[in-house]
């Protein structure tokens, strides 16, 4: 199974490396060409465009910033779809017909897997466009951060047809530890949206408890020690609460990236006519951090919004 | 060390039982007399009043609903202080003098330990009044719920003088697994306040992620399976998220009790001039549950507020 990999940022580069080490023939492309050097030394081929990459791939994976970036590498001139078309592997008559032509399970039919976090609506729109071109699609956002990408311990939540998921389980498993098929196209992104709600609102809890503790002169480490193991415990408290106490606001996950993801959450919630007041509050608090220039800090920088509200900075 | 135990509710009864089994001579009192029967059969003595209980105790423990209830059993006629006074063990000249009279470490001097959750301000006020009567005080709220009380696995966060804490470590250890001295009087309640902020706001996160999942037709169990182990994970998600999915709103901790605790949080935050918008939102959402008659449901009933906002019930 030949793989084309587009997007070699903090996440993509180590993920592509795992595919190479797992033995998959790998072609890479990145908007900024220099980022391919390390992988080329390790055995990957570099393509001149997403189209050239697709021409020599069975599965194309993308991990770029946002929905418009994904759609550009797929659908723009010299994009992935054009490459598949030139190599004569598209049957532009919709998903079912294409699958029929190439066998019951669609084996051999090209697949696009988007590992970026985009809105569920964008994921469904991409799936529909690709199906019209005779291409299968999986929306497969990841969680676990740069450390998870480096150690191949990511969680990958996958939306799409079950048969397509099964065909792609091998390369996905090379990059993560927990690979879960959660439903049809868009469902992967919807589960990621649920995850980002939890990350954002749990951070409010962490910041408010730490603010009260600091403001009233408590020993914050004693407080954290007591509450972390109990009914108030969370991953955010355990990992990011300690960073706040240590004054470490360096990013594991940047404020501007969670804001992008929360916009996708709010788009999905608006479509579903669902009020999410806690998530809305988190967005406003992160906006206060952005207003202070903290876009590139980690999400634990939400504490700055509280410090400012309390007149402490 | 003879112990008097006041308040034999869902929490107090099993806690008093552990003291008895650990070998401490135990006298009990409860506003509703019938609740003492089981402990008397197990070897406890019943007192006719808090005063009579204090007269035959070295340490008096209270676990009642709220601050006014604590102050009544301590300071009202036939209350604990009157009982200590009648037994001739008070030196009404303030803490230091009392301690001096009975040895450097205050050994033998009566102690009151309040295990209820009250506001930090109330705890400090009680400590001051008791000190004027020559009594030591520990504010020692617990967390871990009725299951923790039954299995002696509670976490107990203790505020007060270190020497008093050390004298009382034995009986406290009989009731819990994690017993932590967190600072001077009031600090135990302040740590509990931090814990309740986390419980309340983490529940917002749980309800918003589950609401989005259900509303958009996701497989909620698949969603929970994916997100619980990751950066969105929390005790609330793992334990109460599952209950929401199963439609189980029975109380492990009642809405009306977390509301009482959150009033204490907001009193402390107001004193500290600290805005807590997330906690304020949680209070409003729990209020919507109360408005629907859900006072005695578990805190996971916050989901009802979301169902109503979304026009689902």
Coordinates of C-alpha atoms in Angstrom, one line a residue:
Chain A
X1 CA 0.0 0.0 0.0
X2 CA 1.8 3.1 -1.3
X3 CA 1.2 6.2 0.9
X4 CA 1.3 9.9 0.0
X5 CA 1.6 12.2 3.0
X6 CA 0.8 15.9 2.8
X7 CA 1.6 18.2 5.7
X8 CA 4.9 17.9 7.6
X9 CA 4.4 20.1 10.6
X10 CA 4.9 19.3 14.3
X11 CA 2.4 16.5 14.0
X12 CA 2.8 15.3 10.4
X13 CA 6.6 14.9 10.3
X14 CA 6.9 12.2 13.1
X15 CA 3.7 10.5 11.9
X16 CA 5.1 10.1 8.4
X17 CA 8.3 8.8 9.9
X18 CA 6.3 6.0 11.6
X19 CA 4.7 5.0 8.3
X20 CA 8.2 4.8 6.7
X21 CA 9.6 2.7 9.6
X22 CA 6.5 0.4 9.3
X23 CA 7.6 -0.4 5.7
X24 CA 5.0 1.6 3.7
X25 CA 6.5 3.1 0.5
X26 CA 6.1 6.8 1.2
X27 CA 5.9 10.0 -1.0
X28 CA 5.7 13.3 0.8
X29 CA 4.8 16.9 -0.1
X30 CA 4.8 20.0 2.0
X31 CA 4.0 23.7 1.1
X32 CA 7.3 24.6 2.6
X33 CA 9.7 22.3 0.8
X34 CA 12.6 22.2 3.3
X35 CA 10.5 20.2 5.7
X36 CA 10.7 17.1 3.5
X37 CA 14.6 16.8 3.8
X38 CA 14.7 14.6 6.9
X39 CA 12.1 12.1 5.6
X40 CA 13.9 11.9 2.2
X41 CA 17.1 11.0 4.0
X42 CA 15.1 8.3 5.7
X43 CA 13.9 6.8 2.5
X44 CA 10.8 8.8 1.4
X45 CA 10.3 10.3 -2.1
X46 CA 9.4 13.9 -2.5
X47 CA 6.7 14.9 -5.0
X48 CA 6.5 18.2 -6.9
X49 CA 2.8 18.7 -6.2
X50 CA -0.1 17.0 -4.5
X51 CA -1.1 15.8 -7.9
X52 CA 2.3 14.2 -8.5
X53 CA 2.1 12.7 -5.0
X54 CA -1.4 11.2 -5.7
X55 CA -0.2 9.7 -9.0
X56 CA 2.1 7.4 -7.2
X57 CA 0.0 6.6 -4.1
X58 CA -2.9 4.3 -3.1
X59 CA -3.7 6.2 0.0
X60 CA -3.2 10.0 0.5
X61 CA -3.1 11.3 4.0
X62 CA -3.4 15.0 4.8
X63 CA -2.6 16.8 8.1
X64 CA -2.8 20.6 7.6
X65 CA -4.2 23.4 9.6
X66 CA -7.8 23.9 8.7
X67 CA -10.6 23.0 6.3
X68 CA -9.7 25.4 3.5
X69 CA -6.1 24.0 3.5
X70 CA -7.4 20.4 3.2
X71 CA -9.8 21.4 0.3
X72 CA -7.0 23.3 -1.5
X73 CA -4.5 20.3 -1.5
X74 CA -7.3 18.0 -2.6
X75 CA -9.3 20.0 -5.2
X76 CA -7.1 22.9 -6.5
X77 CA -5.3 22.6 -9.8
X78 CA -2.3 20.2 -9.4
X79 CA -4.2 18.9 -6.3
X80 CA -4.7 15.3 -5.2
X81 CA -7.9 14.6 -7.2
X82 CA -6.2 15.8 -10.5
X83 CA -3.3 13.5 -9.8
X84 CA -5.6 10.5 -9.3
X85 CA -7.5 11.4 -12.4
X86 CA -4.3 11.7 -14.5
X87 CA -3.2 8.2 -13.4
X88 CA -6.5 6.8 -14.7
X89 CA -7.8 5.5 -11.4
X90 CA -11.0 7.7 -11.1
X91 CA -14.5 6.6 -12.2
X92 CA -16.4 9.8 -11.9
X93 CA -19.8 8.3 -11.3
X94 CA -20.2 8.3 -7.5
X95 CA -19.0 6.0 -4.8
X96 CA -21.1 2.8 -5.3
X97 CA -20.3 2.5 -9.0
X98 CA -16.7 3.0 -8.4
X99 CA -16.6 0.3 -5.7
X100 CA -18.4 -2.1 -8.0
X101 CA -15.9 -1.7 -10.7
X102 CA -13.0 -2.7 -8.5
X103 CA -14.5 -5.5 -6.5
X104 CA -17.0 -5.9 -3.7
X105 CA -14.8 -4.4 -1.0
X106 CA -13.4 -1.6 -3.2
X107 CA -9.9 -2.9 -2.8
X108 CA -7.5 -1.0 -4.9
X109 CA -9.7 2.1 -5.1
X110 CA -7.8 5.2 -3.9
X111 CA -8.5 6.6 -0.4
X112 CA -8.0 10.0 1.0
X113 CA -7.5 10.1 4.8
X114 CA -7.7 13.6 6.4
X115 CA -5.9 13.6 9.8
X116 CA -6.5 17.4 10.3
X117 CA -9.1 18.8 12.7
X118 CA -11.8 20.5 10.7
X119 CA -15.5 20.9 11.2
X120 CA -17.8 17.9 10.8
X121 CA -19.7 19.8 8.0
X122 CA -16.4 20.3 6.1
X123 CA -15.6 16.7 6.5
X124 CA -19.0 15.6 5.1
X125 CA -18.6 18.1 2.2
X126 CA -15.2 16.7 1.3
X127 CA -16.5 13.1 1.5
X128 CA -19.3 14.0 -0.9
X129 CA -17.0 15.7 -3.4
X130 CA -14.5 12.8 -3.3
X131 CA -17.3 10.2 -3.7
X132 CA -18.4 12.0 -6.9
X133 CA -14.9 11.5 -8.2
X134 CA -14.9 7.8 -7.2
X135 CA -12.7 8.2 -4.2
X136 CA -13.1 6.9 -0.7
X137 CA -12.6 9.2 2.3
X138 CA -12.0 8.9 6.0
X139 CA -12.1 11.8 8.4
X140 CA -9.5 10.8 11.0
X141 CA -8.6 13.6 13.5
X142 CA -6.1 12.7 16.1
X143 CA -5.5 13.5 19.8
X144 CA -2.4 13.1 21.9
X145 CA -0.3 16.1 21.0
X146 CA 3.2 16.3 19.6
X147 CA 4.3 13.7 22.2
X148 CA 1.7 11.2 20.9
X149 CA 2.8 11.9 17.3
X150 CA 6.5 11.2 18.2
X151 CA 5.8 8.1 20.2
X152 CA 3.0 6.7 17.9
X153 CA 0.6 6.8 20.9
X154 CA -2.0 9.0 19.3
X155 CA -5.7 8.3 19.5
X156 CA -7.3 8.4 16.0
X157 CA -11.1 8.7 15.7
X158 CA -12.3 7.7 12.3
X159 CA -15.4 8.5 10.4
X160 CA -16.3 6.7 7.1
X161 CA -17.4 3.4 5.7
X162 CA -16.4 0.4 7.8
X163 CA -14.9 -1.4 4.9
X164 CA -12.7 1.5 4.0
X165 CA -11.6 1.8 7.6
X166 CA -10.6 -1.8 7.7
X167 CA -8.6 -1.5 4.5
X168 CA -6.7 1.5 6.1
X169 CA -6.3 0.1 9.6
X170 CA -2.7 -0.9 8.9
X171 CA -1.2 2.5 8.2
X172 CA -3.4 4.2 10.9
X173 CA -2.1 1.7 13.5
X174 CA 1.5 2.6 12.6
X175 CA 0.8 6.1 13.9
X176 CA -1.3 5.6 17.0
X177 CA -2.3 3.3 19.8
X178 CA -6.0 3.7 19.9
X179 CA -7.7 3.6 16.4
X180 CA -11.5 3.7 16.7
X181 CA -14.1 3.6 13.9
X182 CA -16.8 5.9 15.4
X183 CA -19.4 6.2 12.5
X184 CA -19.9 7.5 9.0
X185 CA -18.0 10.5 7.4
X186 CA -18.1 13.5 9.8
X187 CA -18.4 11.3 12.9
X188 CA -14.6 11.3 13.5
X189 CA -14.6 15.1 13.5
X190 CA -17.7 15.2 15.7
X191 CA -16.0 13.0 18.3
X192 CA -13.0 15.3 18.1
X193 CA -15.4 18.2 18.7
X194 CA -16.7 16.5 21.8
X195 CA -13.1 16.0 23.0
X196 CA -12.2 19.7 22.5
X197 CA -15.3 20.8 24.5
X198 CA -14.0 18.7 27.3
X199 CA -10.4 20.1 27.0
X200 CA -11.7 23.7 26.9
X201 CA -14.2 23.5 29.7
X202 CA -12.1 21.4 32.0
X203 CA -9.5 24.2 31.7
X204 CA -12.0 26.7 33.1
X205 CA -12.4 24.4 36.1
X206 CA -8.6 24.2 36.6
X207 CA -8.1 27.9 36.3
X208 CA -11.0 28.8 38.7
X209 CA -9.9 26.4 41.4
X210 CA -6.2 27.5 41.1
X211 CA -7.2 31.1 41.1
X212 CA -9.2 30.7 44.3
X213 CA -6.4 28.7 46.0
X214 CA -3.7 31.3 45.1
X215 CA -5.8 34.3 45.9
X216 CA -6.6 33.0 49.3
X217 CA -3.1 32.0 50.2
X218 CA -3.5 28.3 50.1
X219 CA -0.6 26.0 49.5
X220 CA -1.5 25.2 45.9
X221 CA 0.6 22.1 45.7
X222 CA -1.1 20.7 48.7
X223 CA -4.4 21.6 47.1
X224 CA -3.5 19.9 43.8
X225 CA -2.2 16.8 45.7
X226 CA -5.6 16.4 47.5
X227 CA -8.0 17.1 44.7
X228 CA -6.3 15.5 41.7
X229 CA -7.0 11.9 42.8
X230 CA -10.6 12.6 43.8
X231 CA -14.0 13.4 42.2
X232 CA -12.5 16.7 40.9
X233 CA -9.7 15.1 39.0
X234 CA -9.0 15.4 35.3
X235 CA -6.2 15.0 32.8
X236 CA -6.2 18.8 32.5
X237 CA -5.7 19.3 36.3
X238 CA -3.0 16.7 36.5
X239 CA -1.0 17.8 33.5
X240 CA -1.7 21.5 32.9
X241 CA -2.6 22.5 36.5
X242 CA 1.0 21.6 37.5
X243 CA 2.3 23.7 34.6
X244 CA 0.3 26.7 35.7
X245 CA 1.7 26.4 39.2
X246 CA 5.2 26.2 37.8
X247 CA 4.5 29.3 35.6
X248 CA 5.1 27.2 32.5
X249 CA 2.8 28.4 29.7
X250 CA 4.8 26.9 26.8
X251 CA 2.5 25.2 24.3
X252 CA 1.7 21.5 24.2
X253 CA -1.4 22.7 22.4
X254 CA -1.6 26.3 21.3
X255 CA -4.4 28.8 22.2
X256 CA -4.9 29.7 18.6
X257 CA -5.3 26.1 17.6
X258 CA -7.9 25.3 20.3
X259 CA -9.7 28.4 19.2
X260 CA -9.8 27.1 15.6
X261 CA -11.2 23.8 16.9
X262 CA -13.8 25.5 19.1
X263 CA -15.0 27.4 16.0
X264 CA -15.7 24.0 14.4
X265 CA -17.5 23.0 17.6
X266 CA -19.7 26.0 17.5
X267 CA -20.5 25.5 13.9
X268 CA -21.6 22.0 14.6
X269 CA -23.6 23.1 17.6
X270 CA -25.3 25.9 15.6
X271 CA -26.3 23.4 12.9
X272 CA -27.7 21.2 15.7
X273 CA -29.4 24.2 17.4
X274 CA -27.7 23.3 20.6
X275 CA -26.7 26.0 23.2
X276 CA -23.2 25.4 24.7
X277 CA -22.8 28.2 27.2
X278 CA -19.7 26.7 28.9
X279 CA -17.8 26.3 25.6
X280 CA -18.8 29.8 24.7
X281 CA -17.3 31.0 27.9
X282 CA -14.1 29.1 27.2
X283 CA -13.8 30.8 23.8
X284 CA -14.2 34.2 25.4
X285 CA -11.6 33.5 28.0
X286 CA -9.1 32.2 25.4
X287 CA -9.9 35.4 23.4
X288 CA -8.8 37.4 26.4
X289 CA -5.5 35.5 26.3
X290 CA -5.3 36.3 22.5
X291 CA -6.0 39.9 23.2
X292 CA -3.0 39.9 25.5
X293 CA -0.8 38.5 22.7
X294 CA -0.9 34.9 24.0
X295 CA -2.0 33.2 20.7
X296 CA 1.0 30.9 20.7
X297 CA 1.0 30.0 24.3
X298 CA -0.4 26.7 25.6
X299 CA -4.1 26.3 26.5
X300 CA -3.1 26.5 30.2
X301 CA -2.5 30.3 29.5
X302 CA -6.2 30.7 30.1
X303 CA -5.0 31.4 33.6
X304 CA -3.9 34.8 32.3
X305 CA -7.5 35.7 31.7
X306 CA -8.2 35.1 35.3
X307 CA -5.2 37.0 36.5
X308 CA -6.3 40.0 34.5
X309 CA -9.9 39.8 35.7
X310 CA -8.6 39.7 39.2
X311 CA -6.4 42.7 38.6
X312 CA -3.2 40.6 39.2
X313 CA -1.4 41.5 35.9
Chain B
X1 CA -9.1 9.0 73.2
X2 CA -12.8 9.1 73.8
X3 CA -14.8 10.3 70.8
X4 CA -18.2 12.0 70.6
X5 CA -19.8 11.9 67.2
X6 CA -22.7 14.2 66.1
X7 CA -24.6 13.7 62.9
X8 CA -25.5 10.2 61.8
X9 CA -26.6 10.7 58.2
X10 CA -25.6 8.9 55.1
X11 CA -22.0 9.9 55.7
X12 CA -21.8 10.1 59.5
X13 CA -23.2 6.7 60.3
X14 CA -20.6 4.6 58.5
X15 CA -17.8 6.9 59.6
X16 CA -18.7 6.5 63.3
X17 CA -18.8 2.8 62.7
X18 CA -15.2 2.8 61.6
X19 CA -14.2 4.7 64.8
X20 CA -15.9 2.1 66.9
X21 CA -14.3 -0.8 65.0
X22 CA -10.9 0.9 65.4
X23 CA -11.4 0.7 69.2
X24 CA -12.2 4.3 70.1
X25 CA -14.7 4.6 72.9
X26 CA -17.7 6.3 71.2
X27 CA -20.6 8.4 72.3
X28 CA -23.1 9.4 69.6
X29 CA -25.9 12.0 69.3
X30 CA -28.2 12.8 66.5
X31 CA -31.1 15.2 66.1
X32 CA -33.3 12.3 65.0
X33 CA -32.8 9.8 67.8
X34 CA -33.6 6.6 65.9
X35 CA -30.5 6.9 63.8
X36 CA -28.3 5.9 66.8
X37 CA -29.8 2.4 67.3
X38 CA -27.4 0.5 65.0
X39 CA -24.3 2.1 66.5
X40 CA -25.6 1.4 70.1
X41 CA -26.0 -2.3 69.2
X42 CA -22.4 -2.2 67.9
X43 CA -21.1 -0.8 71.3
X44 CA -21.6 3.0 71.2
X45 CA -23.2 4.9 74.0
X46 CA -26.0 7.4 73.2
X47 CA -26.0 10.9 74.8
X48 CA -29.1 12.9 75.6
X49 CA -27.6 16.1 74.3
X50 CA -24.5 17.5 72.6
X51 CA -23.5 18.8 76.1
X52 CA -23.8 15.3 77.6
X53 CA -21.8 13.9 74.8
X54 CA -19.0 16.4 75.2
X55 CA -18.9 15.7 79.0
X56 CA -17.7 12.2 78.2
X57 CA -15.5 12.9 75.2
X58 CA -11.9 14.1 74.5
X59 CA -12.6 14.8 70.8
X60 CA -16.0 15.8 69.4
X61 CA -16.7 15.3 65.7
X62 CA -19.6 16.9 63.8
X63 CA -20.9 16.1 60.4
X64 CA -24.1 17.9 59.8
X65 CA -25.6 19.8 56.8
X66 CA -24.4 23.4 56.9
X67 CA -22.7 26.1 59.0
X68 CA -25.7 27.1 61.1
X69 CA -26.2 23.4 62.1
X70 CA -22.6 23.1 63.2
X71 CA -22.8 26.3 65.2
X72 CA -26.0 25.2 66.9
X73 CA -24.7 21.9 68.1
X74 CA -21.6 23.6 69.4
X75 CA -22.8 26.9 70.9
X76 CA -26.5 26.6 71.6
X77 CA -27.8 25.8 75.2
X78 CA -27.0 22.1 75.9
X79 CA -24.4 22.3 73.1
X80 CA -20.9 20.9 73.0
X81 CA -19.2 23.9 74.6
X82 CA -21.6 23.9 77.5
X83 CA -20.8 20.2 78.1
X84 CA -17.0 20.8 78.1
X85 CA -17.5 23.7 80.5
X86 CA -19.6 21.6 82.9
X87 CA -17.0 18.9 82.9
X88 CA -14.4 21.5 84.1
X89 CA -12.1 21.2 81.1
X90 CA -12.3 24.8 79.7
X91 CA -9.9 27.6 80.4
X92 CA -11.8 30.5 79.0
X93 CA -8.7 32.6 78.4
X94 CA -7.9 31.9 74.8
X95 CA -6.0 29.2 73.0
X96 CA -2.4 29.8 74.1
X97 CA -3.2 30.0 77.8
X98 CA -5.2 26.9 77.6
X99 CA -2.5 25.0 75.8
X100 CA 0.1 26.2 78.3
X101 CA -1.9 24.9 81.3
X102 CA -2.0 21.4 79.9
X103 CA 1.5 21.0 78.6
X104 CA 3.4 22.3 75.7
X105 CA 1.6 20.2 73.0
X106 CA -1.9 20.8 74.4
X107 CA -2.3 17.1 75.0
X108 CA -5.5 16.4 76.9
X109 CA -7.1 19.6 75.8
X110 CA -10.5 19.0 74.1
X111 CA -10.7 19.2 70.4
X112 CA -13.7 19.8 68.0
X113 CA -13.4 18.4 64.5
X114 CA -16.0 19.5 62.0
X115 CA -16.2 17.1 59.1
X116 CA -19.1 19.0 57.4
X117 CA -18.6 21.2 54.4
X118 CA -19.2 24.9 55.4
X119 CA -17.7 28.1 54.1
X120 CA -14.1 28.9 55.0
X121 CA -15.3 32.1 56.7
X122 CA -17.7 30.0 58.9
X123 CA -14.8 27.6 59.8
X124 CA -12.6 30.5 60.8
X125 CA -15.4 32.0 62.9
X126 CA -16.0 28.7 64.7
X127 CA -12.2 28.3 65.3
X128 CA -12.1 31.8 66.9
X129 CA -15.1 31.2 69.2
X130 CA -13.8 27.8 70.3
X131 CA -10.3 29.2 70.9
X132 CA -11.8 31.8 73.2
X133 CA -13.2 29.0 75.2
X134 CA -9.9 27.2 75.3
X135 CA -10.9 24.6 72.7
X136 CA -8.9 23.4 69.7
X137 CA -10.6 23.1 66.3
X138 CA -10.0 21.4 63.0
X139 CA -12.0 22.0 59.9
X140 CA -11.9 18.7 58.1
X141 CA -14.3 18.4 55.2
X142 CA -14.3 15.1 53.4
X143 CA -14.7 13.9 49.8
X144 CA -15.3 10.5 48.4
X145 CA -19.1 10.2 48.8
X146 CA -21.2 7.6 50.6
X147 CA -19.1 4.8 49.1
X148 CA -15.9 6.4 50.6
X149 CA -17.6 6.7 54.0
X150 CA -18.6 3.1 53.9
X151 CA -15.2 1.7 52.8
X152 CA -13.1 4.2 54.9
X153 CA -11.6 5.5 51.7
X154 CA -12.5 9.1 52.1
X155 CA -10.1 12.0 51.5
X156 CA -10.0 14.3 54.4
X157 CA -8.5 17.8 54.0
X158 CA -7.7 19.4 57.4
X159 CA -7.2 23.0 58.4
X160 CA -5.9 23.9 61.9
X161 CA -2.7 23.8 64.0
X162 CA -0.2 21.1 63.0
X163 CA 0.1 19.8 66.6
X164 CA -3.6 19.5 66.9
X165 CA -3.8 17.7 63.5
X166 CA -1.1 15.2 64.7
X167 CA -2.9 14.5 67.9
X168 CA -6.1 13.6 65.9
X169 CA -4.4 11.7 63.1
X170 CA -5.4 8.4 64.6
X171 CA -9.2 8.7 64.6
X172 CA -9.1 10.6 61.2
X173 CA -7.1 7.8 59.7
X174 CA -9.8 5.3 60.8
X175 CA -12.3 7.0 58.5
X176 CA -10.3 7.7 55.4
X177 CA -7.4 6.8 53.2
X178 CA -5.9 10.2 52.4
X179 CA -5.7 12.5 55.4
X180 CA -3.9 15.8 54.5
X181 CA -3.0 18.8 56.7
X182 CA -3.4 21.7 54.2
X183 CA -2.9 24.8 56.4
X184 CA -4.5 26.8 59.3
X185 CA -8.1 26.9 60.2
X186 CA -10.3 27.5 57.1
X187 CA -7.8 26.0 54.7
X188 CA -9.5 22.6 54.8
X189 CA -12.7 24.2 53.7
X190 CA -10.9 26.3 51.1
X191 CA -9.4 23.2 49.5
X192 CA -12.9 21.6 49.6
X193 CA -14.2 24.7 47.8
X194 CA -11.5 24.3 45.1
X195 CA -12.6 20.7 44.8
X196 CA -16.2 21.6 44.4
X197 CA -15.4 24.1 41.7
X198 CA -13.7 21.3 39.7
X199 CA -16.7 18.9 40.2
X200 CA -19.2 21.5 39.1
X201 CA -17.4 22.9 36.1
X202 CA -16.2 19.5 34.9
X203 CA -19.9 18.5 34.9
X204 CA -20.5 21.4 32.4
X205 CA -17.9 19.8 30.1
X206 CA -19.4 16.4 30.4
X207 CA -23.0 17.7 29.7
X208 CA -21.9 19.8 26.7
X209 CA -19.9 17.0 25.0
X210 CA -22.6 14.4 25.6
X211 CA -25.3 16.9 24.4
X212 CA -23.5 17.5 21.1
X213 CA -22.9 13.8 20.7
X214 CA -26.5 12.8 21.2
X215 CA -28.0 15.7 19.3
X216 CA -25.9 14.9 16.2
X217 CA -26.6 11.1 16.3
X218 CA -23.1 9.9 17.4
X219 CA -22.7 6.6 19.1
X220 CA -22.2 8.1 22.6
X221 CA -20.6 5.0 24.0
X222 CA -18.0 5.0 21.2
X223 CA -17.4 8.7 21.9
X224 CA -17.0 8.1 25.6
X225 CA -14.6 5.2 25.0
X226 CA -12.4 7.4 22.8
X227 CA -12.3 10.6 24.8
X228 CA -12.2 9.3 28.4
X229 CA -8.6 8.1 28.2
X230 CA -7.3 11.2 26.6
X231 CA -6.7 14.9 27.3
X232 CA -10.5 15.4 27.7
X233 CA -10.7 12.8 30.5
X234 CA -12.0 13.4 34.0
X235 CA -13.4 11.6 37.0
X236 CA -16.7 13.2 36.2
X237 CA -16.7 11.9 32.6
X238 CA -15.7 8.4 33.5
X239 CA -18.1 8.0 36.4
X240 CA -21.0 10.4 35.8
X241 CA -20.9 10.5 32.0
X242 CA -21.7 6.8 31.9
X243 CA -24.6 7.3 34.3
X244 CA -26.1 10.1 32.0
X245 CA -25.9 7.7 29.0
X246 CA -27.6 5.0 31.0
X247 CA -30.3 7.5 32.1
X248 CA -29.3 7.0 35.8
X249 CA -29.8 10.3 37.6
X250 CA -29.9 8.8 41.1
X251 CA -27.7 10.7 43.6
X252 CA -24.2 9.9 44.5
X253 CA -24.1 13.6 45.5
X254 CA -27.3 15.6 45.4
X255 CA -27.9 18.8 43.4
X256 CA -29.1 20.6 46.5
X257 CA -25.9 19.7 48.3
X258 CA -23.5 20.9 45.6
X259 CA -25.6 24.1 45.4
X260 CA -25.0 24.6 49.2
X261 CA -21.3 24.0 48.7
X262 CA -21.1 26.4 45.7
X263 CA -22.7 29.1 47.8
X264 CA -19.7 28.7 50.1
X265 CA -17.4 28.9 47.1
X266 CA -19.0 32.1 46.0
X267 CA -18.8 33.6 49.5
X268 CA -15.1 32.8 49.6
X269 CA -14.6 34.2 46.0
X270 CA -16.5 37.4 46.9
X271 CA -14.4 37.9 50.0
X272 CA -11.3 37.4 47.7
X273 CA -12.8 39.7 45.0
X274 CA -12.3 36.9 42.5
X275 CA -14.6 36.5 39.4
X276 CA -15.5 32.9 38.8
X277 CA -17.7 32.9 35.7
X278 CA -17.6 29.2 35.1
X279 CA -18.7 28.3 38.6
X280 CA -21.4 31.0 38.3
X281 CA -22.7 29.2 35.2
X282 CA -22.7 25.9 36.9
X283 CA -24.8 27.3 39.7
X284 CA -27.3 28.6 37.2
X285 CA -27.5 25.3 35.3
X286 CA -28.0 23.4 38.6
X287 CA -30.7 26.0 39.4
X288 CA -32.5 25.1 36.2
X289 CA -32.4 21.5 37.5
X290 CA -33.9 22.6 40.8
X291 CA -36.5 24.6 39.0
X292 CA -37.6 21.3 37.4
X293 CA -37.9 19.6 40.8
X294 CA -34.5 17.8 40.6
X295 CA -33.1 19.0 43.9
X296 CA -32.6 15.4 45.2
X297 CA -31.1 14.0 41.9
X298 CA -27.4 13.5 41.5
X299 CA -25.2 16.2 40.1
X300 CA -25.2 14.5 36.7
X301 CA -28.8 15.7 36.4
X302 CA -27.3 18.9 35.1
X303 CA -28.0 17.2 31.7
X304 CA -31.6 18.1 32.3
X305 CA -30.8 21.8 32.0
X306 CA -29.2 21.1 28.6
X307 CA -32.1 18.9 27.5
X308 CA -34.5 21.7 28.3
X309 CA -32.4 24.4 26.7
X310 CA -32.3 22.2 23.5
X311 CA -36.1 21.7 23.6
X312 CA -35.8 18.0 24.2
X313 CA -37.9 17.7 27.4

